[in-house]
XYZ file of C-alpha atoms in Angstrom:
600
model
C 96.836 -14.351 -40.184
C 96.298 -14.367 -43.949
C 95.854 -17.589 -45.915
C 97.299 -16.638 -49.330
C 96.850 -20.128 -50.847
C 93.059 -20.149 -50.342
C 92.736 -16.502 -51.379
C 94.581 -17.190 -54.634
C 92.401 -20.208 -55.407
C 89.243 -18.167 -54.823
C 90.587 -15.412 -57.042
C 91.181 -17.912 -59.871
C 87.705 -19.401 -59.389
C 86.115 -15.954 -59.612
C 87.961 -15.376 -62.897
C 86.491 -18.631 -64.288
C 83.037 -17.648 -62.991
C 83.259 -14.327 -64.832
C 84.315 -16.113 -68.009
C 81.379 -18.552 -67.731
C 78.874 -15.798 -66.779
C 78.251 -17.360 -63.338
C 77.416 -14.872 -60.569
C 77.300 -17.246 -57.578
C 78.960 -20.672 -57.444
C 77.954 -23.336 -54.913
C 80.103 -26.261 -53.723
C 78.590 -28.823 -51.317
C 80.467 -31.623 -49.568
C 79.374 -34.418 -51.863
C 80.271 -36.900 -54.549
C 78.046 -38.095 -57.419
C 76.078 -40.316 -55.009
C 75.352 -38.034 -52.023
C 77.787 -40.006 -49.854
C 78.519 -38.642 -46.383
C 82.273 -39.144 -46.705
C 83.885 -38.407 -50.023
C 87.067 -39.384 -51.804
C 89.868 -36.847 -52.342
C 88.715 -36.281 -55.935
C 85.451 -34.761 -54.687
C 86.868 -32.452 -51.972
C 86.266 -29.309 -54.032
C 84.806 -27.333 -51.128
C 87.856 -28.138 -48.995
C 90.214 -27.133 -51.823
C 88.643 -23.684 -52.089
C 88.240 -22.792 -48.396
C 90.422 -25.113 -46.287
C 87.573 -26.423 -44.108
C 88.087 -30.180 -43.662
C 84.834 -31.155 -41.892
C 82.572 -33.784 -43.426
C 79.581 -31.437 -43.820
C 79.334 -27.944 -45.245
C 78.564 -25.923 -48.371
C 80.750 -23.164 -49.790
C 79.210 -20.294 -51.750
C 81.452 -17.939 -53.751
C 80.474 -14.662 -55.390
C 82.212 -11.661 -56.949
C 83.438 -10.037 -53.745
C 82.888 -12.623 -51.036
C 82.436 -16.224 -49.922
C 80.548 -18.032 -47.173
C 80.607 -21.484 -45.606
C 77.454 -23.023 -44.125
C 78.030 -25.863 -41.640
C 76.309 -27.331 -38.571
C 76.968 -27.203 -34.827
C 79.348 -30.163 -34.811
C 81.891 -28.093 -36.693
C 81.556 -24.489 -35.493
C 84.819 -24.471 -33.522
C 86.750 -26.369 -36.191
C 85.419 -24.198 -39.026
C 86.279 -20.974 -37.206
C 89.880 -22.147 -36.866
C 90.273 -23.450 -40.415
C 88.629 -20.464 -42.128
C 90.843 -17.912 -40.343
C 92.584 -15.651 -42.861
C 90.762 -17.024 -45.919
C 88.200 -14.242 -46.254
C 85.428 -16.881 -46.068
C 82.593 -16.009 -43.646
C 81.230 -18.776 -41.389
C 77.430 -19.106 -41.354
C 76.475 -21.129 -38.268
C 73.552 -23.247 -39.439
C 70.706 -23.434 -36.946
C 71.795 -20.417 -34.893
C 69.220 -17.694 -34.353
C 69.328 -14.993 -37.011
C 71.576 -16.951 -39.381
C 70.022 -17.287 -42.860
C 70.013 -20.658 -44.568
C 71.982 -20.937 -47.797
C 68.778 -20.775 -49.857
C 67.555 -17.739 -47.906
C 70.872 -15.996 -48.491
C 70.733 -16.697 -52.231
C 67.139 -15.486 -52.480
C 68.042 -12.255 -50.703
C 71.349 -11.458 -52.433
C 70.965 -12.690 -56.013
C 69.599 -10.153 -58.483
C 66.911 -10.911 -61.056
C 68.242 -12.804 -64.084
C 71.588 -13.727 -62.501
C 73.149 -17.186 -62.818
C 73.739 -19.700 -60.029
C 76.362 -22.285 -60.897
C 77.031 -25.725 -59.422
C 78.151 -29.158 -60.562
C 74.795 -30.870 -61.080
C 76.358 -34.263 -60.410
C 77.065 -33.404 -56.750
C 73.803 -31.616 -55.890
C 70.797 -33.817 -55.176
C 67.585 -33.527 -57.161
C 65.736 -32.614 -53.949
C 68.107 -29.718 -53.215
C 68.077 -28.592 -56.844
C 64.281 -28.556 -56.952
C 64.081 -26.585 -53.703
C 66.444 -24.049 -55.224
C 64.359 -23.903 -58.410
C 61.247 -23.095 -56.398
C 63.005 -20.544 -54.214
C 64.652 -18.711 -57.113
C 61.759 -18.874 -59.570
C 60.463 -15.362 -58.851
C 63.823 -13.804 -59.629
C 64.157 -15.827 -62.846
C 67.536 -17.160 -61.728
C 69.296 -19.283 -64.348
C 71.009 -22.508 -63.301
C 74.324 -23.555 -64.820
C 74.751 -27.156 -63.644
C 76.487 -29.067 -66.435
C 80.038 -27.833 -65.744
C 82.429 -28.408 -62.864
C 84.287 -25.086 -62.704
C 86.836 -26.529 -60.264
C 88.373 -28.488 -63.151
C 89.705 -25.219 -64.579
C 91.478 -24.275 -61.327
C 92.413 -27.512 -59.547
C 95.112 -28.648 -61.960
C 96.645 -31.418 -59.799
C 93.286 -32.919 -58.817
C 93.471 -36.595 -57.766
C 92.040 -39.254 -60.088
C 88.698 -40.924 -59.475
C 89.167 -43.796 -57.007
C 88.975 -47.327 -58.378
C 89.370 -50.101 -55.797
C 88.655 -53.760 -56.528
C 85.146 -55.123 -56.022
C 84.813 -57.967 -53.491
C 81.973 -60.522 -53.632
C 80.437 -61.583 -50.283
C 79.236 -65.105 -49.568
C 75.701 -65.909 -48.425
C 77.189 -66.941 -45.046
C 77.991 -63.280 -44.575
C 74.964 -61.657 -46.259
C 72.246 -64.105 -45.229
C 70.314 -63.421 -48.444
C 70.952 -63.730 -52.190
C 70.859 -60.915 -54.746
C 67.882 -62.608 -56.448
C 65.841 -62.607 -53.230
C 66.712 -58.991 -52.552
C 65.786 -57.888 -56.060
C 62.356 -59.553 -55.761
C 61.658 -57.550 -52.604
C 62.925 -54.337 -54.182
C 60.909 -54.705 -57.402
C 57.771 -55.483 -55.419
C 58.141 -52.079 -53.733
C 59.012 -50.387 -57.048
C 55.740 -51.668 -58.552
C 53.874 -50.610 -55.425
C 55.215 -47.080 -55.963
C 53.665 -47.075 -59.445
C 56.936 -47.436 -61.360
C 58.248 -49.892 -63.955
C 61.929 -49.464 -63.162
C 64.300 -47.775 -60.726
C 67.477 -45.737 -60.965
C 69.597 -46.601 -57.910
C 72.406 -44.188 -57.105
C 73.236 -44.559 -53.398
C 76.443 -46.538 -53.031
C 75.703 -48.433 -49.807
C 72.289 -49.448 -51.181
C 73.961 -50.743 -54.351
C 76.534 -52.746 -52.367
C 73.785 -54.242 -50.188
C 71.617 -55.221 -53.157
C 74.388 -56.880 -55.164
C 76.155 -58.448 -52.139
C 79.490 -56.859 -53.005
C 81.811 -54.314 -51.392
C 84.423 -51.887 -52.740
C 87.178 -49.492 -51.685
C 86.317 -46.155 -53.302
C 85.416 -44.084 -50.224
C 87.662 -43.852 -47.177
C 86.364 -46.147 -44.416
C 83.192 -46.959 -46.416
C 83.524 -50.263 -48.333
C 81.680 -49.099 -51.456
C 82.437 -48.999 -55.188
C 81.503 -46.108 -57.481
C 78.503 -47.432 -59.395
C 74.930 -46.905 -60.550
C 72.163 -49.474 -60.904
C 69.143 -49.548 -63.191
C 66.535 -52.161 -62.334
C 63.728 -53.461 -64.527
C 61.700 -56.609 -63.916
C 63.389 -58.369 -66.835
C 66.927 -56.987 -66.498
C 69.400 -55.266 -64.207
C 72.234 -53.029 -65.347
C 75.202 -52.109 -63.180
C 77.382 -49.185 -64.237
C 80.803 -49.685 -62.671
C 84.428 -48.946 -63.503
C 85.623 -51.985 -65.450
C 89.071 -51.692 -63.846
C 87.407 -52.365 -60.478
C 86.212 -55.820 -61.547
C 88.217 -58.905 -60.695
C 87.687 -62.136 -62.646
C 85.689 -63.430 -59.685
C 83.450 -60.352 -59.659
C 82.853 -60.436 -63.430
C 81.977 -64.131 -63.259
C 79.642 -63.501 -60.308
C 77.703 -60.747 -62.104
C 77.407 -62.944 -65.180
C 76.115 -65.819 -63.062
C 73.398 -63.713 -61.380
C 72.336 -62.157 -64.693
C 73.492 -58.578 -64.168
C 74.561 -56.657 -67.284
C 77.733 -54.623 -66.739
C 78.268 -51.177 -68.285
C 81.087 -48.647 -67.842
C 80.533 -46.247 -64.917
C 80.675 -43.102 -67.045
C 77.989 -44.354 -69.476
C 75.068 -43.773 -67.098
C 74.243 -40.355 -68.595
C 74.212 -41.622 -72.190
C 72.055 -44.596 -71.140
C 69.454 -42.313 -69.551
C 69.502 -39.982 -72.553
C 69.118 -42.697 -75.191
C 67.825 -46.002 -73.792
C 64.821 -45.122 -71.651
C 61.366 -45.627 -73.120
C 59.236 -42.482 -73.369
C 56.378 -44.105 -71.427
C 58.642 -45.853 -68.878
C 57.903 -44.896 -65.298
C 61.268 -44.609 -63.530
C 61.482 -44.423 -59.739
C 64.172 -41.978 -58.583
C 64.987 -41.162 -54.985
C 65.391 -37.403 -55.243
C 67.156 -37.264 -51.862
C 70.164 -39.084 -53.319
C 69.856 -38.985 -57.117
C 71.878 -36.113 -58.553
C 70.102 -33.119 -60.059
C 71.886 -33.835 -63.336
C 70.680 -37.457 -63.643
C 67.217 -36.515 -62.408
C 66.915 -34.011 -65.261
C 67.930 -36.700 -67.757
C 65.260 -39.090 -66.463
C 62.682 -36.315 -66.481
C 63.514 -35.406 -70.087
C 63.563 -38.977 -71.440
C 60.818 -40.817 -69.511
C 58.190 -40.459 -66.773
C 59.942 -39.801 -63.474
C 58.297 -41.226 -60.334
C 59.337 -39.577 -57.082
C 59.791 -41.974 -54.175
C 62.183 -43.359 -51.596
C 64.442 -46.162 -52.776
C 63.050 -49.295 -51.075
C 66.609 -50.558 -50.618
C 67.158 -48.090 -47.749
C 64.607 -49.612 -45.375
C 65.263 -53.200 -46.477
C 68.980 -52.705 -45.804
C 68.407 -51.070 -42.416
C 66.528 -54.080 -41.007
C 69.286 -56.625 -40.409
C 68.458 -60.281 -41.082
C 69.183 -63.087 -38.554
C 72.518 -64.013 -40.188
C 73.687 -60.395 -40.138
C 72.637 -59.960 -36.496
C 74.424 -63.144 -35.411
C 77.614 -62.028 -37.159
C 77.321 -58.555 -35.641
C 77.060 -59.931 -32.089
C 80.363 -61.805 -32.488
C 82.118 -58.851 -34.115
C 80.936 -56.347 -31.503
C 82.315 -58.529 -28.704
C 85.706 -58.756 -30.464
C 85.684 -54.989 -31.042
C 84.673 -54.298 -27.429
C 87.578 -56.448 -26.239
C 89.945 -54.255 -28.284
C 88.445 -51.067 -26.776
C 88.687 -52.481 -23.243
C 92.322 -53.498 -23.745
C 93.015 -50.002 -25.066
C 91.514 -48.329 -21.980
C 93.618 -50.580 -19.732
C 96.817 -49.796 -21.665
C 96.117 -46.066 -21.665
C 95.408 -45.812 -17.948
C 98.491 -47.884 -17.065
C 100.899 -45.975 -19.321
C 99.828 -42.332 -19.395
C 102.590 -40.222 -17.854
C 105.084 -43.115 -18.043
C 105.678 -42.863 -21.789
C 104.977 -40.267 -24.473
C 101.450 -40.779 -25.753
C 99.720 -38.271 -28.041
C 96.188 -38.150 -29.393
C 97.517 -39.659 -32.632
C 99.643 -42.435 -31.115
C 96.763 -43.373 -28.800
C 94.464 -43.714 -31.842
C 97.159 -45.730 -33.632
C 97.472 -48.116 -30.677
C 93.719 -48.755 -30.705
C 93.814 -49.334 -34.459
C 96.639 -51.842 -33.925
C 94.463 -53.800 -31.487
C 91.630 -53.881 -34.011
C 93.959 -55.083 -36.756
C 94.672 -58.184 -34.668
C 91.035 -59.264 -35.086
C 91.008 -61.782 -38.006
C 87.899 -60.277 -39.657
C 89.277 -56.697 -39.640
C 89.036 -54.840 -42.967
C 89.471 -51.139 -42.173
C 88.427 -48.402 -39.770
C 84.765 -47.399 -40.099
C 85.739 -43.698 -39.860
C 88.907 -41.776 -38.945
C 89.361 -42.090 -35.186
C 88.513 -38.999 -33.140
C 90.853 -38.754 -30.148
C 90.415 -35.418 -28.337
C 92.257 -34.506 -25.140
C 90.795 -31.985 -22.702
C 89.410 -28.960 -24.627
C 89.953 -30.652 -28.003
C 87.167 -33.074 -27.102
C 84.701 -30.164 -27.186
C 85.031 -30.235 -30.993
C 82.704 -33.112 -31.889
C 84.564 -34.084 -35.049
C 88.067 -33.060 -34.030
C 90.861 -34.771 -35.945
C 94.420 -34.536 -34.634
C 97.468 -34.697 -36.892
C 101.018 -35.725 -35.922
C 101.974 -32.047 -36.076
C 99.086 -30.707 -33.967
C 98.338 -33.616 -31.609
C 98.302 -32.915 -27.882
C 100.521 -34.961 -25.572
C 98.510 -36.820 -22.942
C 99.310 -36.267 -19.271
C 97.984 -37.911 -16.084
C 95.241 -35.302 -15.736
C 91.943 -34.548 -17.442
C 90.173 -36.816 -19.913
C 90.607 -38.233 -23.413
C 87.556 -38.742 -25.641
C 87.984 -41.527 -28.213
C 85.302 -42.100 -30.856
C 86.266 -44.984 -33.111
C 85.084 -48.025 -35.015
C 86.047 -50.806 -37.378
C 84.885 -52.443 -40.574
C 84.896 -56.227 -40.254
C 83.791 -59.166 -42.336
C 80.710 -59.500 -40.161
C 79.820 -55.990 -39.061
C 80.582 -52.294 -38.658
C 81.269 -50.849 -35.201
C 81.054 -47.364 -33.684
C 81.944 -46.761 -30.028
C 82.947 -43.781 -27.890
C 84.479 -43.745 -24.444
C 85.698 -40.713 -22.500
C 88.586 -41.893 -20.327
C 89.831 -40.273 -17.126
C 93.633 -39.906 -17.139
C 94.001 -38.006 -13.839
C 92.360 -35.362 -11.645
C 89.170 -33.775 -13.006
C 86.895 -31.066 -11.632
C 83.609 -31.610 -9.810
C 81.842 -29.905 -12.739
C 83.307 -32.394 -15.212
C 82.318 -35.276 -12.921
C 78.763 -33.952 -12.779
C 78.636 -33.612 -16.576
C 80.069 -37.098 -17.103
C 77.545 -38.637 -14.715
C 74.706 -36.912 -16.587
C 75.944 -38.328 -19.899
C 76.207 -41.836 -18.423
C 72.669 -41.545 -17.042
C 71.433 -40.455 -20.483
C 72.979 -43.536 -22.098
C 71.477 -45.828 -19.465
C 68.015 -44.201 -19.677
C 67.836 -44.843 -23.412
C 69.292 -48.344 -23.101
C 66.358 -49.393 -20.933
C 63.623 -47.752 -23.007
C 60.397 -49.636 -23.679
C 57.878 -48.350 -26.175
C 54.944 -49.364 -28.358
C 55.610 -50.169 -31.999
C 55.102 -47.129 -34.170
C 57.492 -44.806 -32.357
C 60.270 -43.053 -34.238
C 63.566 -41.882 -32.792
C 61.992 -38.499 -32.041
C 59.779 -40.176 -29.442
C 62.808 -41.629 -27.609
C 65.534 -39.004 -27.929
C 64.452 -37.095 -24.815
C 65.284 -40.108 -22.610
C 68.982 -39.642 -23.385
C 68.861 -35.834 -23.414
C 66.873 -35.295 -20.203
C 69.835 -35.337 -17.734
C 71.487 -32.566 -19.763
C 68.254 -30.607 -20.282
C 67.647 -30.694 -16.530
C 70.898 -28.694 -16.200
C 69.813 -26.290 -18.986
C 72.399 -27.803 -21.332
C 72.156 -29.467 -24.734
C 74.352 -31.076 -27.380
C 74.051 -29.798 -30.946
C 73.539 -33.128 -32.705
C 71.250 -36.114 -32.710
C 71.484 -38.826 -30.080
C 71.786 -41.716 -32.500
C 72.005 -42.988 -36.070
C 71.738 -46.324 -37.809
C 74.931 -48.277 -38.525
C 75.523 -50.211 -41.733
C 76.439 -53.893 -41.995
C 79.967 -53.911 -43.424
C 78.861 -50.585 -44.880
C 78.578 -46.902 -43.953
C 78.906 -46.130 -40.270
C 76.007 -43.665 -40.600
C 72.911 -45.285 -42.064
C 69.266 -44.276 -42.445
C 66.372 -44.093 -42.352
C 66.341 -44.579 -38.563
C 67.792 -41.956 -36.231
C 67.319 -40.517 -32.746
C 66.666 -36.756 -32.880
C 64.402 -34.570 -30.770
C 63.631 -31.699 -33.090
C 60.597 -31.536 -35.341
C 61.492 -30.176 -38.770
C 58.638 -29.761 -41.221
C 59.066 -31.929 -44.296
C 61.787 -34.129 -42.813
C 60.599 -37.734 -42.773
C 60.950 -39.991 -39.771
C 61.321 -43.768 -39.728
C 59.462 -46.098 -37.409
C 61.907 -48.165 -35.349
C 61.645 -51.724 -36.668
C 62.735 -55.025 -35.145
C 66.263 -55.682 -36.471
C 67.328 -52.069 -36.932
C 70.461 -50.954 -35.121
C 71.062 -47.487 -33.717
C 73.757 -45.673 -31.741
C 73.166 -44.244 -28.282
C 75.541 -41.292 -27.823
C 74.532 -38.286 -25.719
C 77.242 -35.832 -24.718
C 78.380 -32.563 -23.161
C 80.656 -30.153 -25.039
C 82.054 -27.084 -23.261
C 84.151 -24.972 -25.612
C 87.652 -24.363 -24.288
C 87.226 -26.843 -21.436
C 86.085 -30.404 -22.102
C 83.991 -32.766 -24.176
C 82.260 -35.936 -23.001
C 80.566 -38.631 -25.054
C 79.676 -42.240 -24.280
C 78.406 -44.321 -27.183
C 77.038 -47.840 -27.560
C 75.301 -49.508 -30.497
C 71.951 -51.161 -29.816
C 69.524 -53.333 -31.804
C 65.758 -52.771 -31.844
C 63.881 -55.880 -30.685
C 60.256 -56.966 -30.444
C 59.225 -57.448 -26.834
C 55.926 -58.552 -25.358
C 52.821 -58.323 -27.498
C 49.503 -57.991 -25.701
C 46.164 -56.226 -25.896
C 47.886 -52.855 -25.818
C 50.043 -53.668 -28.828
C 53.605 -54.714 -29.708
C 56.091 -53.477 -27.143
C 59.700 -52.845 -28.217
C 63.077 -52.573 -26.488
C 66.803 -52.397 -27.210
C 69.492 -55.064 -26.925
C 73.006 -53.686 -26.502
C 75.874 -54.796 -28.775
C 78.733 -52.708 -27.299
C 80.346 -53.813 -24.042
C 83.185 -51.683 -22.650
C 83.503 -50.099 -19.202
C 82.051 -46.674 -18.426
C 84.711 -44.839 -16.392
C 83.772 -44.958 -12.707
C 86.566 -42.455 -11.980
C 84.247 -39.796 -13.466
C 81.014 -40.986 -11.842
C 79.524 -39.098 -8.907
C 76.784 -41.341 -7.536
C 75.196 -38.412 -5.682
C 73.863 -37.269 -9.069
C 72.345 -40.696 -9.835
C 68.980 -42.141 -8.896
C 68.820 -45.620 -7.396
C 67.440 -46.859 -10.731
C 70.370 -45.342 -12.638
C 72.869 -46.999 -10.263
C 71.181 -50.352 -10.821
C 71.321 -49.810 -14.591
C 75.046 -48.992 -14.427
C 75.821 -51.974 -12.203
C 73.826 -54.284 -14.458
C 75.642 -53.049 -17.570
C 79.044 -53.440 -15.920
C 78.217 -56.982 -14.769
C 77.506 -57.835 -18.431
C 80.742 -56.138 -19.550
C 82.750 -58.300 -17.155
C 80.943 -61.528 -18.114
C 81.292 -60.969 -21.860
C 84.764 -59.394 -22.066
C 86.845 -60.920 -19.253
C 87.233 -64.374 -20.919
C 89.300 -62.697 -23.673
C 91.675 -60.775 -21.374
C 95.079 -61.472 -19.846
C 95.090 -62.082 -16.046
C 96.216 -58.532 -15.157
C 93.673 -57.027 -17.559
C 90.952 -59.240 -16.121
C 91.762 -58.201 -12.550
C 91.679 -54.540 -13.591
C 88.331 -55.006 -15.396
C 86.855 -56.574 -12.268
C 87.758 -53.448 -10.316
C 86.540 -50.910 -12.896
C 83.188 -52.702 -13.326
C 82.533 -53.049 -9.598
C 79.068 -52.252 -8.299
C 78.499 -48.671 -7.136
């Protein structure tokens, strides 16, 4: 079936490209700060191809277009691209060229590649430069061609900035800046351009509302030993926020002035640290032209990832409250499915309603994924009121959800049995549960990265010659982005991709899964905190402490596929779930929880 709306938009874009002498035009999923989730203003790629996933790059040329996205979105992208004339390139599949490989093969010598240099990172831009150098490809990066086609484009977001107290942050801006500047000097720089929004919010102890589910404000920071400048939309500042920045000695500039500042106010001999992974290609070029650019990771990333004692104490309380909401939701769902009309959307809304009753609740940490039966096989499936499946007392519902609270950010998945399921599904579910429990009980020597541990969660699936096309875990922000680096749990070695040592105080998700297209999807997810364990002659041993406590569905467990050790792990976890959650439940809920956390 044709999609005339998308085809017309692409036709108009090609006309603009011809006018601007651009042969290929590239549109990533990004804002000016390399954020994972982007505001409506930045959804250019979605506007021109209809794909709504949170990751993907669209490339348009004279007589064609292609979308590159990863394994989480293959099923979704295939559906959404139907009839648009846009070809899906399945990243990571054998024989599929990367975007850069495709450009190198198909662009002719002397042609022009266009992109908005504000939404392409310096690292990606430099890789493209190197790849396309032989063909003398020209880059046109100072224009956003979408502006000439997308006439009813939304305005830039501008939510109010909120100042956090030290009771919430555990550390002042002044203390954080000292640590940051120490690392800046160590990197051989005099100053630093900071562009990543969650890093900026962490440093200044503020939060915003400019990205859906991520409490961040559009801003840039420029740090010198003697001064700090914050470029932010003036309309976003309350009287309290303005007074706070004045009190801590931060100079405020208008958000849009960052380019002029870099062009005109840098010293020629100033060594400016830029994190090329997140700094835009456009701003990187300005720094490079005006001063001495120093390539290095922003020290804020690692400092932010290691939660301080105040943050960890607040997180423990918030995760219990959030786990209570999830447990109450599972109880309600199992008691009411088949007795009333419940859809994927109304189920997600009910869970959100439970979270909103928690006094510290601010927002969801990402749009809830509620996938019934085969829909759950799409890792980032998002139902709408028009397309949502009605739940019946059969099969399973996967719910991946989380909340933003004044005291923490949560991320939890449970796959819930609603009625009869097959033996195959029960076997798959048991394998996923065993993967979660294996990783939960990991012990390792300090110095390991997530790549050393990932196999513990993946092994039950690998033993069945199955895999899931994503990592096993990611860091979680503190009242910030639900996906946070530098820590992660991934098995695959990729040359040039850095890995972070797991440090005491880091948090990480634990979320193996099974995804069978057209049949079912299973994921169980907890958040854990890295802790120092025993230190002896062999070194510093490490382990995880769990933050998430909600029942794993025994209706899908087949103990014949579990070792004795795995059964003990499951029983131990469920004993903790009952102890921690039952005091907050009604009598009937408590009785039910006792049954569903019984020893197996």
